[in-house]
Tab-separated table of C-alpha atoms in Angstrom:
chain	number	residue	atom	x	y	z
A	1	MET	CA	1.823	-0.504	-3.422
A	2	ALA	CA	1.405	3.520	-2.761
A	3	THR	CA	3.491	-0.522	-4.853
A	4	SER	CA	4.063	-1.054	-5.152
A	5	HIS	CA	5.570	-0.030	-1.569
A	6	THR	CA	5.898	-2.448	-3.653
A	7	ALA	CA	2.256	-1.184	-4.160
A	8	ARG	CA	3.417	2.174	-2.500
A	9	THR	CA	4.307	4.790	-5.461
A	10	LEU	CA	5.089	8.403	-3.618
A	11	GLY	CA	3.219	11.101	-5.681
A	12	ALA	CA	2.063	14.820	-4.057
A	13	ALA	CA	0.834	14.019	-0.103
A	14	ILE	CA	-2.838	13.964	0.284
A	15	ILE	CA	-2.194	16.227	3.871
A	16	THR	CA	-0.589	19.509	4.102
A	17	VAL	CA	-0.013	20.539	6.896
A	18	GLY	CA	1.791	22.038	9.723
A	19	VAL	CA	4.692	18.305	10.404
A	20	ALA	CA	7.303	19.612	12.235
A	21	ALA	CA	5.180	20.768	15.474
A	22	ALA	CA	2.682	17.865	15.343
A	23	ALA	CA	6.294	15.184	15.609
A	24	LEU	CA	5.975	16.839	18.809
A	25	THR	CA	2.941	14.697	19.897
A	26	GLY	CA	2.746	10.830	21.589
A	27	CYS	CA	6.706	12.259	22.155
A	28	SER	CA	8.727	11.940	25.587
A	29	GLY	CA	7.661	14.439	27.591
A	30	PRO	CA	10.703	17.504	28.921
A	31	GLY	CA	10.739	15.237	32.423
A	32	GLU	CA	11.457	12.402	30.612
A	33	SER	CA	15.342	12.249	29.733
A	34	THR	CA	17.292	9.854	27.904
A	35	GLU	CA	20.814	9.211	26.769
A	36	SER	CA	22.390	10.970	24.518
A	37	ALA	CA	23.544	8.636	21.684
A	38	GLU	CA	23.333	8.661	17.973
A	39	TYR	CA	20.235	6.025	16.567
A	40	THR	CA	20.642	5.082	12.879
A	41	LEU	CA	17.137	4.815	11.086
A	42	TRP	CA	16.567	3.392	7.290
A	43	ASP	CA	13.376	4.650	5.220
A	44	PRO	CA	12.901	4.443	1.536
A	45	TYR	CA	12.243	8.098	0.618
A	46	PRO	CA	15.240	9.139	-1.329
A	47	ASP	CA	13.007	11.296	-3.582
A	48	ARG	CA	12.079	13.058	0.419
A	49	ASP	CA	15.327	15.453	1.052
A	50	ALA	CA	16.302	17.206	4.272
A	51	GLU	CA	13.944	19.800	3.820
A	52	SER	CA	11.184	17.809	3.593
A	53	THR	CA	8.236	17.498	5.716
A	54	TRP	CA	9.809	13.511	6.829
A	55	ALA	CA	12.508	14.589	7.639
A	56	GLN	CA	11.678	17.452	9.779
A	57	ALA	CA	9.025	14.999	11.512
A	58	ILE	CA	12.549	12.802	12.212
A	59	ASP	CA	14.494	15.643	13.337
A	60	ALA	CA	11.410	16.972	15.680
A	61	CYS	CA	11.812	13.612	16.847
A	62	ALA	CA	15.125	13.466	17.394
A	63	ALA	CA	15.725	16.736	19.544
A	64	ASP	CA	12.215	15.987	21.403
A	65	LEU	CA	14.284	12.621	23.008
A	66	GLY	CA	17.412	14.008	23.132
A	67	ILE	CA	19.300	12.309	20.665
A	68	THR	CA	20.873	12.355	17.152
A	69	ILE	CA	18.898	9.790	14.044
A	70	LYS	CA	21.272	9.236	11.479
A	71	ARG	CA	18.786	8.767	8.264
A	72	ASN	CA	20.010	6.659	5.295
A	73	SER	CA	17.062	6.198	2.563
A	74	GLY	CA	16.638	4.414	-0.254
A	75	ASN	CA	14.362	2.411	-2.364
A	76	THR	CA	12.515	0.180	-0.342
A	77	GLY	CA	14.058	-3.023	-2.428
A	78	ASP	CA	17.011	-1.814	-2.114
A	79	THR	CA	15.940	-1.598	1.718
A	80	VAL	CA	14.965	-5.366	2.359
A	81	LYS	CA	18.282	-6.724	0.694
A	82	ASP	CA	20.087	-4.540	2.896
A	83	LEU	CA	18.997	-5.279	6.490
A	84	THR	CA	19.256	-9.365	5.054
A	85	THR	CA	22.950	-8.790	3.992
A	86	ALA	CA	23.953	-6.441	7.029
A	87	ALA	CA	24.358	-8.800	9.641
A	88	GLY	CA	26.507	-7.428	12.853
A	89	ASN	CA	25.597	-3.606	11.172
A	90	LEU	CA	21.255	-3.744	12.317
A	91	PRO	CA	20.506	0.056	12.007
A	92	ASP	CA	17.983	0.584	15.345
A	93	ILE	CA	14.889	1.592	13.294
A	94	ALA	CA	14.044	0.910	9.901
A	95	MET	CA	11.421	0.877	7.299
A	96	VAL	CA	10.180	-1.646	4.692
A	97	ASP	CA	6.817	-2.534	2.580
A	98	ASN	CA	4.004	-4.193	4.795
A	99	PRO	CA	4.252	-7.412	2.633
A	100	LYS	CA	8.051	-7.748	3.741
A	101	VAL	CA	7.963	-7.480	7.098
A	102	ALA	CA	6.904	-11.014	7.015
A	103	THR	CA	10.947	-11.263	5.632
A	104	LEU	CA	12.463	-10.518	7.341
A	105	ALA	CA	11.110	-11.340	10.782
A	106	ASP	CA	11.174	-14.516	8.800
A	107	ALA	CA	15.229	-14.793	7.941
A	108	GLY	CA	15.751	-13.794	11.905
A	109	LEU	CA	16.073	-10.028	12.065
A	110	LEU	CA	13.253	-8.448	14.176
A	111	THR	CA	12.421	-7.813	17.268
A	112	THR	CA	8.730	-8.128	18.067
A	113	THR	CA	6.598	-5.482	20.258
A	114	GLU	CA	6.638	-8.017	23.202
A	115	ASP	CA	11.052	-7.811	22.955
A	116	ASN	CA	10.825	-3.964	22.235
A	117	GLY	CA	8.107	-3.275	24.047
A	118	PHE	CA	6.261	-0.902	21.983
A	119	ASP	CA	2.396	-1.246	22.614
A	120	VAL	CA	-0.195	-1.682	20.024
A	121	SER	CA	-2.982	-1.937	21.411
A	122	ASN	CA	-4.295	1.669	19.551
A	123	ILE	CA	-3.575	0.641	16.185
A	124	GLU	CA	-6.506	-0.041	13.648
A	125	GLU	CA	-6.023	-3.919	13.507
A	126	ASN	CA	-6.909	-3.649	9.986
A	127	ILE	CA	-3.547	-2.078	9.219
A	128	LEU	CA	-1.485	-3.273	12.387
A	129	SER	CA	-2.487	-7.220	10.534
A	130	ALA	CA	-0.216	-6.350	7.905
A	131	GLY	CA	2.747	-6.986	10.257
A	132	GLU	CA	1.721	-9.317	12.675
A	133	ILE	CA	2.544	-13.662	11.418
A	134	ASP	CA	1.971	-16.564	14.281
A	135	GLY	CA	0.422	-13.663	16.415
A	136	LYS	CA	3.336	-12.383	17.149
A	137	VAL	CA	3.479	-8.394	16.317
A	138	TYR	CA	6.771	-7.081	14.134
A	139	GLY	CA	6.507	-3.655	13.343
A	140	VAL	CA	4.180	-0.841	13.784
A	141	PRO	CA	2.328	0.825	10.528
A	142	VAL	CA	3.951	4.563	10.094
A	143	GLY	CA	0.033	4.867	7.949
A	144	ALA	CA	-1.683	3.221	5.535
A	145	ASN	CA	-2.510	4.045	1.438
A	146	THR	CA	-4.598	2.075	-0.812
A	147	LEU	CA	-6.371	2.059	-3.859
A	148	GLY	CA	-10.007	3.657	-5.244
A	149	LEU	CA	-12.184	4.052	-8.148
A	150	TYR	CA	-11.482	7.536	-9.829
A	151	TYR	CA	-13.141	8.757	-12.313
A	152	ASN	CA	-13.923	11.930	-14.444
A	153	PRO	CA	-17.209	13.562	-13.755
A	154	ALA	CA	-17.220	15.423	-17.594
A	155	VAL	CA	-16.423	12.279	-19.509
A	156	LEU	CA	-19.672	10.251	-17.718
A	157	GLU	CA	-21.740	13.393	-17.814
A	158	ALA	CA	-20.929	13.561	-21.953
A	159	ALA	CA	-22.118	9.650	-21.825
A	160	GLY	CA	-25.381	9.821	-20.126
A	161	VAL	CA	-23.627	8.060	-17.097
A	162	ASP	CA	-25.060	8.515	-13.575
A	163	ILE	CA	-22.164	7.364	-10.880
A	164	ALA	CA	-24.930	5.756	-8.811
A	165	SER	CA	-25.543	3.356	-11.177
A	166	VAL	CA	-21.894	1.505	-10.928
A	167	ALA	CA	-22.758	-0.849	-7.893
A	168	ASP	CA	-21.362	-3.886	-9.499
A	169	TYR	CA	-19.184	-5.250	-11.615
A	170	ALA	CA	-21.600	-5.030	-14.675
A	171	SER	CA	-22.908	-2.208	-13.897
A	172	LEU	CA	-19.612	-0.586	-14.178
A	173	THR	CA	-19.071	-2.658	-17.148
A	174	ALA	CA	-22.199	-1.532	-18.694
A	175	ALA	CA	-20.596	2.027	-17.924
A	176	LEU	CA	-17.762	1.205	-19.858
A	177	GLU	CA	-19.598	0.652	-22.492
A	178	GLN	CA	-21.497	3.609	-22.803
A	179	ILE	CA	-18.796	5.733	-22.308
A	180	VAL	CA	-16.821	3.795	-24.852
A	181	ALA	CA	-20.018	4.140	-27.161
A	182	SER	CA	-20.155	7.872	-26.868
A	183	GLY	CA	-16.513	8.519	-28.202
A	184	GLY	CA	-14.851	8.037	-24.668
A	185	LYS	CA	-12.623	5.979	-23.022
A	186	GLY	CA	-13.148	3.577	-20.515
A	187	ILE	CA	-11.206	2.932	-17.365
A	188	THR	CA	-7.206	2.230	-16.942
A	189	PHE	CA	-5.112	0.809	-14.452
A	190	SER	CA	-1.570	-1.563	-14.064
A	191	ALA	CA	-1.835	-5.082	-14.316
A	192	VAL	CA	2.199	-4.637	-15.440
A	193	GLY	CA	4.331	-8.310	-14.766
A	194	THR	CA	5.485	-6.613	-10.995
A	195	GLU	CA	3.779	-6.934	-7.315
A	196	GLU	CA	2.022	-3.063	-8.466
A	197	GLY	CA	0.182	-5.391	-11.085
A	198	SER	CA	-1.322	-7.810	-8.146
A	199	PHE	CA	-1.587	-4.587	-6.078
A	200	GLN	CA	-4.221	-3.166	-7.930
A	201	PHE	CA	-5.809	-6.448	-9.458
A	202	LEU	CA	-6.614	-7.534	-5.698
A	203	PRO	CA	-9.907	-5.937	-5.145
A	204	TRP	CA	-10.753	-7.304	-7.915
A	205	PHE	CA	-10.046	-10.939	-6.940
A	206	TRP	CA	-11.025	-10.284	-3.130
A	207	GLY	CA	-14.398	-8.737	-4.528
A	208	ALA	CA	-15.083	-11.640	-6.329
A	209	GLY	CA	-14.627	-13.886	-3.541
A	210	ALA	CA	-11.324	-15.519	-4.189
A	211	ASP	CA	-8.668	-16.544	-2.152
A	212	LEU	CA	-5.484	-16.249	-1.884
A	213	THR	CA	-4.909	-19.505	-0.918
A	214	ALA	CA	-7.212	-21.098	-3.765
A	215	LEU	CA	-5.691	-19.225	-7.047
A	216	ASP	CA	-7.754	-20.995	-10.166
A	217	SER	CA	-10.830	-20.421	-8.056
A	218	ALA	CA	-13.762	-19.811	-10.011
A	219	GLU	CA	-14.344	-16.893	-8.299
A	220	ALA	CA	-10.776	-16.176	-9.008
A	221	GLU	CA	-11.213	-16.808	-12.665
A	222	SER	CA	-14.622	-14.641	-12.950
A	223	ALA	CA	-12.619	-11.704	-11.114
A	224	LEU	CA	-9.876	-12.487	-14.582
A	225	GLN	CA	-12.073	-13.113	-16.569
A	226	LEU	CA	-12.987	-8.985	-16.287
A	227	TRP	CA	-9.922	-7.406	-16.773
A	228	THR	CA	-9.558	-9.977	-19.670
A	229	ASP	CA	-12.854	-8.785	-21.155
A	230	TRP	CA	-11.998	-5.028	-20.845
A	231	VAL	CA	-8.756	-5.707	-22.422
A	232	SER	CA	-10.026	-7.866	-25.140
A	233	THR	CA	-13.068	-4.893	-26.309
A	234	GLY	CA	-11.508	-2.038	-25.767
A	235	LEU	CA	-12.817	-1.158	-22.461
A	236	ALA	CA	-9.645	-0.833	-21.135
A	237	PRO	CA	-6.530	-0.217	-23.229
A	238	ASN	CA	-3.503	-3.029	-24.083
A	239	SER	CA	-0.928	-0.504	-22.349
A	240	VAL	CA	-2.364	-1.971	-19.252
A	241	ILE	CA	-0.050	-4.436	-19.702
A	242	SER	CA	2.627	-2.430	-19.569
A	243	ASN	CA	1.478	0.650	-16.710
A	244	THR	CA	2.814	1.295	-13.986
A	245	GLN	CA	0.358	2.810	-11.253
A	246	GLY	CA	2.068	6.274	-12.428
A	247	THR	CA	1.963	5.285	-16.874
A	248	SER	CA	-1.857	4.286	-15.601
A	249	TRP	CA	-2.885	7.842	-13.684
A	250	ASP	CA	-0.969	10.097	-17.207
A	251	GLU	CA	-3.712	8.399	-18.469
A	252	PHE	CA	-6.159	8.864	-17.166
A	253	LEU	CA	-4.688	12.737	-16.437
A	254	THR	CA	-5.138	13.495	-20.500
A	255	GLY	CA	-9.182	14.030	-19.453
A	256	GLU	CA	-9.970	11.289	-22.154
A	257	TYR	CA	-10.974	8.223	-20.087
A	258	GLY	CA	-13.814	7.861	-17.928
A	259	PHE	CA	-12.834	5.747	-15.160
A	260	ALA	CA	-9.078	5.243	-13.154
A	261	GLU	CA	-8.102	2.648	-10.681
A	262	ASN	CA	-5.084	4.083	-8.794
A	263	GLY	CA	-4.323	5.257	-5.167
A	264	SER	CA	-4.790	7.978	-2.153
A	265	TRP	CA	-1.524	9.131	-3.492
A	266	PHE	CA	-2.664	10.422	-6.359
A	267	LYS	CA	-5.448	12.876	-4.342
A	268	SER	CA	-4.199	16.047	-4.926
A	269	ALA	CA	-3.344	15.415	-8.462
A	270	ALA	CA	-7.406	14.280	-8.700
A	271	ASP	CA	-8.675	17.205	-6.901
A	272	GLU	CA	-6.596	19.394	-9.132
A	273	ALA	CA	-8.193	18.134	-12.440
A	274	GLY	CA	-11.772	18.623	-10.597
A	275	TYR	CA	-11.978	14.271	-10.435
A	276	GLU	CA	-13.833	12.459	-8.561
A	277	SER	CA	-13.783	8.779	-6.064
A	278	ILE	CA	-15.962	5.686	-5.700
A	279	GLN	CA	-14.893	2.471	-3.424
A	280	ILE	CA	-13.825	-0.135	-6.222
A	281	PRO	CA	-17.390	-2.773	-6.455
A	282	GLY	CA	-17.484	-6.212	-5.442
A	283	ILE	CA	-19.018	-8.618	-7.823
A	284	ASP	CA	-22.181	-8.398	-6.795
A	285	GLY	CA	-22.653	-5.673	-4.921
A	286	GLY	CA	-21.114	-4.260	-1.601
A	287	VAL	CA	-17.479	-2.697	-1.581
A	288	ALA	CA	-14.427	-5.006	-2.590
A	289	PRO	CA	-11.717	-4.862	-0.388
A	290	ALA	CA	-8.815	-2.985	-1.185
A	291	PRO	CA	-5.091	-3.786	-0.053
A	292	THR	CA	-3.525	-1.133	2.209
A	293	GLY	CA	0.365	-0.236	1.150
A	294	GLY	CA	2.439	1.996	2.952
A	295	GLU	CA	5.731	0.433	5.421
A	296	PHE	CA	6.265	-0.587	8.628
A	297	ILE	CA	8.643	0.641	11.111
A	298	THR	CA	10.395	-2.272	12.683
A	299	ILE	CA	13.112	-2.184	15.428
A	300	PRO	CA	16.041	-5.138	13.725
A	301	ILE	CA	17.812	-6.884	16.262
A	302	GLN	CA	20.606	-5.652	18.586
A	303	GLU	CA	23.404	-7.757	20.750
A	304	ASP	CA	22.988	-4.250	22.688
A	305	THR	CA	18.691	-4.930	23.551
A	306	SER	CA	19.246	-1.426	26.098
A	307	ARG	CA	18.888	0.467	23.560
A	308	TYR	CA	14.745	-1.165	22.129
A	309	GLU	CA	13.905	1.344	24.526
A	310	THR	CA	14.902	4.693	22.839
A	311	SER	CA	13.855	2.715	19.402
A	312	ALA	CA	10.682	2.466	20.504
A	313	LYS	CA	10.522	5.676	21.838
A	314	ILE	CA	11.473	6.846	18.251
A	315	VAL	CA	8.743	4.490	16.702
A	316	GLU	CA	6.017	5.883	19.536
A	317	CYS	CA	7.024	9.240	17.991
A	318	LEU	CA	6.985	9.084	14.671
A	319	SER	CA	3.064	6.878	14.654
A	320	SER	CA	1.832	8.289	16.944
A	321	GLY	CA	-1.187	10.281	16.193
A	322	ASP	CA	-1.019	11.624	12.503
A	323	THR	CA	2.880	12.665	12.854
A	324	GLY	CA	4.577	10.446	10.427
A	325	ALA	CA	1.432	9.467	8.502
A	326	THR	CA	0.999	13.626	7.325
A	327	ALA	CA	4.138	13.936	6.995
A	328	LEU	CA	4.297	11.293	4.328
A	329	GLY	CA	0.777	11.809	2.490
A	330	TYR	CA	-0.904	8.453	4.873
A	331	VAL	CA	-4.241	7.444	6.461
A	332	ALA	CA	-3.045	7.168	9.558
A	333	PRO	CA	-3.183	4.104	11.598
A	334	THR	CA	-5.085	5.449	14.621
A	335	ALA	CA	-8.399	6.586	15.274
A	336	ASP	CA	-7.551	9.417	16.539
A	337	GLY	CA	-4.397	10.465	14.032
A	338	GLN	CA	-7.203	10.144	11.445
A	339	ALA	CA	-9.401	12.460	13.525
A	340	ASP	CA	-6.878	14.970	13.927
A	341	GLN	CA	-6.447	14.555	9.929
A	342	LEU	CA	-9.601	14.706	9.360
A	343	ALA	CA	-10.165	17.860	11.016
A	344	ALA	CA	-7.496	19.288	9.085
A	345	ASP	CA	-8.447	18.155	5.793
A	346	PRO	CA	-12.025	17.122	6.152
A	347	SER	CA	-12.185	16.103	2.188
A	348	LEU	CA	-10.124	13.484	3.385
A	349	GLU	CA	-12.924	11.017	4.496
A	350	PHE	CA	-13.302	9.316	1.183
A	351	TRP	CA	-9.511	7.920	2.042
A	352	THR	CA	-10.149	7.562	5.055
A	353	SER	CA	-13.659	4.775	4.830
A	354	ALA	CA	-11.550	3.305	2.212
A	355	VAL	CA	-8.031	2.367	4.399
A	356	GLY	CA	-10.482	1.668	6.643
A	357	ASP	CA	-12.452	-0.927	4.385
A	358	ALA	CA	-8.525	-2.747	2.745
A	359	LYS	CA	-7.128	-5.516	4.478
A	360	PRO	CA	-3.476	-6.160	4.205
A	361	ARG	CA	-1.856	-8.273	1.494
A	362	THR	CA	-0.576	-11.062	3.750
A	363	ALA	CA	-3.971	-11.523	5.063
A	364	ASP	CA	-5.062	-15.107	6.543
A	365	ASN	CA	-1.334	-15.612	7.997
A	366	LEU	CA	0.082	-15.770	5.354
A	367	GLY	CA	2.929	-14.378	5.638
A	368	ILE	CA	6.134	-15.218	3.554
A	369	SER	CA	4.312	-17.253	1.390
A	370	TYR	CA	2.817	-14.125	-0.355
A	371	GLY	CA	5.465	-13.617	-2.199
A	372	VAL	CA	5.671	-16.351	-3.949
A	373	ILE	CA	2.008	-15.589	-4.618
A	374	SER	CA	1.780	-12.826	-6.178
A	375	GLU	CA	4.193	-14.006	-8.469
A	376	GLN	CA	2.352	-16.716	-9.534
A	377	LEU	CA	-0.848	-14.087	-9.918
A	378	TYR	CA	0.325	-11.283	-12.086
A	379	THR	CA	1.657	-13.844	-14.011
A	380	ALA	CA	-1.707	-15.772	-15.143
A	381	VAL	CA	-2.759	-11.833	-15.396
A	382	GLN	CA	-0.670	-10.925	-17.536
A	383	ASN	CA	-1.158	-14.430	-19.758
A	384	ALA	CA	-4.335	-13.820	-19.979
A	385	LEU	CA	-4.414	-10.293	-20.961
A	386	SER	CA	-2.273	-10.924	-22.883
A	387	GLY	CA	-3.828	-13.904	-24.612
A	388	ALA	CA	-1.689	-16.034	-24.541
A	389	SER	CA	-3.563	-18.244	-22.056
A	390	SER	CA	-7.442	-18.295	-21.220
A	391	PRO	CA	-7.734	-16.667	-17.976
A	392	ALA	CA	-8.499	-20.596	-16.515
A	393	ASP	CA	-5.500	-22.050	-17.968
A	394	ALA	CA	-4.018	-19.262	-16.744
A	395	LEU	CA	-4.934	-19.390	-13.416
A	396	ALA	CA	-4.839	-23.545	-13.681
A	397	GLU	CA	-1.188	-22.432	-13.936
A	398	ALA	CA	-0.455	-20.230	-11.288
A	399	GLN	CA	-2.159	-22.357	-8.963
A	400	ALA	CA	0.195	-25.338	-9.580
A	401	MET	CA	3.813	-23.129	-9.781
A	402	ALA	CA	2.644	-21.395	-6.905
A	403	ALA	CA	2.176	-24.728	-4.887
A	404	GLU	CA	4.776	-26.115	-5.732
A	405	LYS	CA	7.589	-23.875	-5.076
A	406	LEU	CA	5.569	-23.653	-1.396
A	407	GLU	CA	6.285	-27.511	-1.220
A	408	LYS	CA	10.302	-26.140	-1.725
């Protein structure tokens, strides 16, 4: 979601190692010459300039392959819009938020790994599957991020809350009540009426056993009732209705809140503030699956199919090991890359495990249906938290609207 990447939020990188050198790992060797040419790469990172670790990684790959890579940056939404309107002028490489891969594939704009020859056998399945539709893989994850439950040890200690006691929805609610009773504030999160709101609600939705194909299930209602009760009883602030993930984090940084749901991209800031993390619990215990955030590197369809060979080498260079992931502050998409990251920074172990337990928003072969469902889901969350509808009514309307739109 970083939202979101839609759910992706650009923040402080979670890893700081020498990227330019690392970018050479996994690229073609000196004996593999590639015809000198210019290749275009579109990405959604306008804040990462030519001096950024990401730009350095791209430049290192270009130098190693003996080509020029012309980079064009925009925000995630513009990248998708530009791709769908760029008939006849598609870039060689395009990076998009992982739920959008299905949209572009459905529009007939992307090659599959069968078309371009890229090997995805070493990529973690739960990260890769966001780009898989009907058995075909349309892109490669540069890395992944996800959500966790940050907590402020000082606030918990003052309230007499033992973090080990937080194991399910009921015990978390009890901890929030104890914090508020002691004069602190409970939990902050983002329930904004955008993909960020869906992104943050999904762990509680999935953790209650709900399924995105049945928004009006009893399990879905229990998840939305949890959030609604938190807001109505003052365990969460009314501001969550308009909070982005960034503004929610700003609330948490005041030091007044016991808990905050937010992403791995805030790890550095959390470390600096002395905050710690646990995975979001399920309704009856265990770990709730959080959604994967992050971008996929895709190879759009070209008239000159001979370009795919070099495009695949660019993708390999940026996705191999921890190269692109480290440059962008993501958990690497391969076991080897994750091992490299942990060797450089053992404190990443928590987020590596969290990404391992996460699942893509388009799971269960939802594909392009996810966008329709997500819109109805965050609308239901808004209606319930604002008091406009009960959780049951809000979700019933959401399911009816999703069904109607998907039938068209």
